[in-house]
Amino acid sequence: MNLFIFSRIETCKKYKDIFFLVSLISIGLVLRFVYFPYDLPVIVDARKYFLYASDIIALGQLPTSWMPANNGWSIFLSFWFSIIRLDEPLQYMQIQKFLSIIISTITVIPIYYICTKFVKQKYALIGSALFVLDPRIILNSFLGSTDPLYLLLGTSSLLFLIKNNRKFTLISFGLAAFCTIVRGEGIFFFFAIIVIYLIRNKITKKSISTILPSIGLFFIILLPMMIFRIDTVGTDGIF
């Protein structure tokens, strides 16, 4: 009987989490689309990412003559550009900004679950709301730049890390590698999660047997892109 009651409580809690998150995501999307600058093109760095993604589509491969500072966001954009057929460059720029908005909003999911690891549910909800409704975060999502994807990958990596499971630790380091491909500053996040993992698990035979393959996976994902960048522009875009 007690087990049944506990199971029902956990189920109710799960549905409550889903309801809170759906509500936050819905409010975040509504606010963003209400103030969305529909007629403006992407500018500055976001324009470079757009042009690089367009070149990937035109050439059918990564350009070997140039690239922006980091090309992970452009590669992500090129996937969507290849499956969404439009007529005008401005329309593709709007897709770039739409993706940025959606990614920025769903980042509330890992942030919420990270918060629940440290504080009660009601405070986790407040913390998540502060992120998704922050005017600066909203304005940043309109730029169509790298920040939203960088934050989503970084927070997701941290969420998997604190679950303290070997499989999830591997996923965490894999996400950290993609985070670093999107923005070179992700390399600092990589060093940070190593420290966090070792503090939480101490230096033992078991923890070493998990952290070494995780570090190996990080570099297996990262090194091919670093080598390609060095061959193309003479720098890896990270170190």
Short mmCIF file of C-alpha atoms in Angstrom, two decimals:
data_model
loop_
_atom_site.label_atom_id
_atom_site.label_comp_id
_atom_site.label_asym_id
_atom_site.label_seq_id
_atom_site.Cartn_x
_atom_site.Cartn_y
_atom_site.Cartn_z
CA MET A 1 0.00 0.00 0.00
CA ASN A 2 2.76 2.42 0.96
CA LEU A 3 4.63 1.56 -2.25
CA PHE A 4 1.50 2.28 -4.28
CA ILE A 5 1.04 5.67 -2.59
CA PHE A 6 4.69 6.55 -3.13
CA SER A 7 4.38 5.59 -6.81
CA ARG A 8 1.31 7.82 -7.20
CA ILE A 9 3.12 10.72 -5.56
CA GLU A 10 6.10 10.33 -7.89
CA THR A 11 3.77 10.19 -10.90
CA CYS A 12 1.96 13.35 -9.78
CA LYS A 13 5.29 15.09 -9.27
CA LYS A 14 6.42 14.06 -12.75
CA TYR A 15 3.26 15.44 -14.36
CA LYS A 16 3.59 18.62 -12.33
CA ASP A 17 7.15 19.06 -13.64
CA ILE A 18 5.92 18.60 -17.20
CA PHE A 19 3.10 21.10 -16.65
CA PHE A 20 5.48 23.72 -15.24
CA LEU A 21 7.95 23.28 -18.07
CA VAL A 22 5.32 23.37 -20.81
CA SER A 23 3.90 26.53 -19.24
CA LEU A 24 7.31 28.22 -19.06
CA ILE A 25 8.21 27.21 -22.60
CA SER A 26 4.85 28.45 -23.90
CA ILE A 27 5.16 31.82 -22.15
CA GLY A 28 8.77 32.17 -23.29
CA LEU A 29 7.87 31.45 -26.92
CA VAL A 30 4.88 33.81 -26.89
CA LEU A 31 7.00 36.68 -25.53
CA ARG A 32 9.72 36.06 -28.08
CA PHE A 33 7.42 35.87 -31.06
CA VAL A 34 5.45 38.94 -29.95
CA TYR A 35 8.61 41.06 -30.02
CA PHE A 36 10.34 39.19 -32.86
CA PRO A 37 11.92 41.55 -35.48
CA TYR A 38 10.44 39.85 -38.55
CA ASP A 39 11.76 42.27 -41.18
CA LEU A 40 15.37 42.59 -40.01
CA PRO A 41 18.26 40.47 -41.38
CA VAL A 42 20.91 38.92 -39.17
CA ILE A 43 23.93 41.14 -38.64
CA VAL A 44 27.57 41.11 -37.53
CA ASP A 45 28.77 37.62 -36.45
CA ALA A 46 25.37 36.02 -37.07
CA ARG A 47 25.66 37.06 -40.73
CA LYS A 48 28.99 35.22 -41.02
CA TYR A 49 27.40 32.08 -39.59
CA PHE A 50 24.56 32.43 -42.08
CA LEU A 51 26.95 32.83 -45.04
CA TYR A 52 29.01 29.84 -43.95
CA ALA A 53 25.90 27.68 -43.59
CA SER A 54 24.79 28.81 -47.06
CA ASP A 55 28.20 27.86 -48.48
CA ILE A 56 27.89 24.39 -46.92
CA ILE A 57 24.58 23.92 -48.74
CA ALA A 58 25.97 25.27 -52.03
CA LEU A 59 29.16 23.18 -51.97
CA GLY A 60 27.75 20.06 -50.33
CA GLN A 61 30.67 20.07 -47.86
CA LEU A 62 32.47 22.31 -45.39
CA PRO A 63 34.17 25.21 -47.24
CA THR A 64 37.95 24.94 -47.32
CA SER A 65 38.66 28.59 -48.15
CA TRP A 66 37.23 30.34 -45.09
CA MET A 67 35.21 29.89 -41.91
CA PRO A 68 33.93 31.99 -39.00
CA ALA A 69 35.63 31.85 -35.62
CA ASN A 70 33.66 28.68 -34.77
CA ASN A 71 31.53 26.75 -37.21
CA GLY A 72 29.40 24.44 -35.06
CA TRP A 73 26.35 26.73 -35.20
CA SER A 74 26.67 27.07 -38.98
CA ILE A 75 26.82 23.29 -39.42
CA PHE A 76 23.67 22.99 -37.31
CA LEU A 77 21.97 25.67 -39.42
CA SER A 78 22.99 24.01 -42.68
CA PHE A 79 21.07 20.87 -41.69
CA TRP A 80 17.85 22.87 -41.36
CA PHE A 81 18.54 24.96 -44.46
CA SER A 82 18.92 21.73 -46.45
CA ILE A 83 15.48 20.41 -45.48
CA ILE A 84 13.56 23.71 -45.58
CA ARG A 85 13.34 25.07 -49.12
CA LEU A 86 12.69 28.83 -49.39
CA ASP A 87 13.19 31.48 -52.07
CA GLU A 88 14.79 34.48 -50.37
CA PRO A 89 17.95 34.80 -48.24
CA LEU A 90 15.97 36.88 -45.73
CA GLN A 91 13.61 33.94 -45.23
CA TYR A 92 16.54 31.70 -44.33
CA MET A 93 17.76 34.38 -41.93
CA GLN A 94 14.36 34.27 -40.25
CA ILE A 95 14.73 30.48 -39.92
CA GLN A 96 18.11 31.09 -38.28
CA LYS A 97 16.49 33.42 -35.75
CA PHE A 98 13.50 31.10 -35.22
CA LEU A 99 15.87 28.25 -34.37
CA SER A 100 17.76 30.52 -32.00
CA ILE A 101 14.51 31.46 -30.26
CA ILE A 102 13.33 27.86 -29.91
CA ILE A 103 16.69 26.67 -28.59
CA SER A 104 16.89 29.58 -26.15
CA THR A 105 13.45 28.72 -24.80
CA ILE A 106 13.90 24.96 -24.39
CA THR A 107 17.14 25.58 -22.47
CA VAL A 108 14.78 26.09 -19.53
CA ILE A 109 14.41 22.28 -19.36
CA PRO A 110 17.98 21.41 -18.28
CA ILE A 111 18.11 24.55 -16.14
CA TYR A 112 14.96 23.50 -14.28
CA TYR A 113 16.23 19.99 -13.58
CA ILE A 114 19.63 21.29 -12.50
CA CYS A 115 17.85 23.61 -10.05
CA THR A 116 15.78 20.73 -8.64
CA LYS A 117 19.02 18.98 -7.68
CA PHE A 118 19.84 21.79 -5.25
CA VAL A 119 16.60 23.50 -4.19
CA LYS A 120 12.91 22.72 -3.74
CA GLN A 121 10.65 22.54 -6.77
CA LYS A 122 9.06 25.96 -6.24
CA TYR A 123 12.48 27.63 -6.13
CA ALA A 124 13.60 25.65 -9.18
CA LEU A 125 10.58 27.03 -11.00
CA ILE A 126 11.52 30.58 -10.01
CA GLY A 127 15.12 30.05 -11.15
CA SER A 128 13.96 28.68 -14.50
CA ALA A 129 11.50 31.53 -14.97
CA LEU A 130 14.24 34.09 -14.28
CA PHE A 131 16.20 32.59 -17.17
CA VAL A 132 13.51 32.12 -19.79
CA LEU A 133 11.88 35.52 -19.08
CA ASP A 134 15.08 37.55 -18.73
CA PRO A 135 14.86 40.46 -21.25
CA ARG A 136 18.56 40.13 -22.11
CA ILE A 137 18.16 36.42 -22.86
CA ILE A 138 15.11 37.20 -24.99
CA LEU A 139 16.91 39.93 -26.94
CA ASN A 140 19.97 37.72 -27.37
CA SER A 141 17.83 34.99 -28.92
CA PHE A 142 16.77 37.43 -31.69
CA LEU A 143 20.36 37.72 -32.97
CA GLY A 144 20.56 34.26 -34.52
CA SER A 145 24.04 33.77 -33.09
CA THR A 146 25.81 30.97 -31.23
CA ASP A 147 24.80 31.75 -27.64
CA PRO A 148 21.49 29.81 -27.37
CA LEU A 149 22.91 26.53 -28.72
CA TYR A 150 26.06 27.00 -26.63
CA LEU A 151 23.98 27.44 -23.47
CA LEU A 152 21.70 24.49 -24.26
CA LEU A 153 24.63 22.13 -24.81
CA GLY A 154 26.50 23.43 -21.76
CA THR A 155 23.56 23.16 -19.36
CA SER A 156 22.58 19.75 -20.74
CA SER A 157 26.15 18.54 -20.24
CA LEU A 158 26.07 19.72 -16.62
CA LEU A 159 22.69 18.06 -16.04
CA PHE A 160 23.95 14.68 -17.26
CA LEU A 161 27.12 15.06 -15.18
CA ILE A 162 25.32 15.60 -11.88
CA LYS A 163 23.21 12.47 -12.42
CA ASN A 164 26.41 10.67 -11.43
CA ASN A 165 26.04 7.67 -13.72
CA ARG A 166 28.78 6.26 -15.97
CA LYS A 167 26.65 6.35 -19.11
CA PHE A 168 25.42 9.86 -18.36
CA THR A 169 28.99 11.02 -17.66
CA LEU A 170 30.01 9.90 -21.14
CA ILE A 171 27.05 11.76 -22.61
CA SER A 172 28.02 14.83 -20.57
CA PHE A 173 31.53 14.93 -22.03
CA GLY A 174 30.19 14.29 -25.53
CA LEU A 175 27.87 17.28 -25.19
CA ALA A 176 30.77 19.35 -23.83
CA ALA A 177 32.70 18.55 -27.01
CA PHE A 178 29.84 19.78 -29.22
CA CYS A 179 29.54 22.81 -26.96
CA THR A 180 33.23 23.57 -27.65
CA ILE A 181 32.71 23.18 -31.39
CA VAL A 182 29.92 25.75 -31.22
CA ARG A 183 32.04 28.17 -29.16
CA GLY A 184 35.70 27.79 -28.29
CA GLU A 185 35.03 28.95 -24.73
CA GLY A 186 33.48 25.52 -24.15
CA ILE A 187 36.99 24.22 -23.46
CA PHE A 188 36.84 25.96 -20.06
CA PHE A 189 33.57 24.17 -19.40
CA PHE A 190 35.33 20.89 -20.22
CA PHE A 191 37.97 21.52 -17.55
CA ALA A 192 35.27 22.58 -15.09
CA ILE A 193 33.24 19.37 -15.42
CA ILE A 194 36.39 17.29 -14.88
CA VAL A 195 36.95 19.11 -11.59
CA ILE A 196 33.27 18.79 -10.62
CA TYR A 197 33.29 15.06 -11.37
CA LEU A 198 36.44 14.41 -9.33
CA ILE A 199 35.17 16.48 -6.39
CA ARG A 200 31.89 14.54 -6.35
CA ASN A 201 33.47 11.11 -6.80
CA LYS A 202 36.98 11.51 -5.36
CA ILE A 203 39.97 10.00 -7.13
CA THR A 204 39.33 6.27 -7.01
CA LYS A 205 39.84 3.38 -9.36
CA LYS A 206 36.17 3.48 -10.30
CA SER A 207 36.08 7.22 -10.96
CA ILE A 208 39.28 7.06 -13.05
CA SER A 209 37.81 4.21 -15.12
CA THR A 210 34.90 6.53 -15.94
CA ILE A 211 36.64 9.87 -16.38
CA LEU A 212 39.39 8.66 -18.74
CA PRO A 213 37.01 7.20 -21.38
CA SER A 214 34.89 10.35 -21.02
CA ILE A 215 37.89 12.59 -21.72
CA GLY A 216 38.79 10.29 -24.62
CA LEU A 217 35.28 10.66 -26.08
CA PHE A 218 35.56 14.44 -25.75
CA PHE A 219 38.71 14.55 -27.88
CA ILE A 220 37.47 11.92 -30.36
CA ILE A 221 34.59 14.28 -31.16
CA LEU A 222 36.64 17.48 -31.03
CA LEU A 223 39.94 16.61 -32.74
CA PRO A 224 38.65 16.08 -36.32
CA MET A 225 37.11 19.56 -36.31
CA MET A 226 40.25 21.08 -34.79
CA ILE A 227 42.41 19.49 -37.48
CA PHE A 228 40.04 20.67 -40.22
CA ARG A 229 40.11 24.23 -38.88
CA ILE A 230 43.91 24.25 -38.69
CA ASP A 231 44.13 23.02 -42.28
CA THR A 232 41.63 25.66 -43.43
CA VAL A 233 42.50 28.85 -41.53
CA GLY A 234 45.62 27.95 -39.54
CA THR A 235 44.00 27.96 -36.10
CA ASP A 236 41.82 25.48 -34.22
CA GLY A 237 39.44 28.17 -32.95
CA ILE A 238 39.78 26.90 -29.37
CA PHE A 239 43.29 27.15 -27.90
#
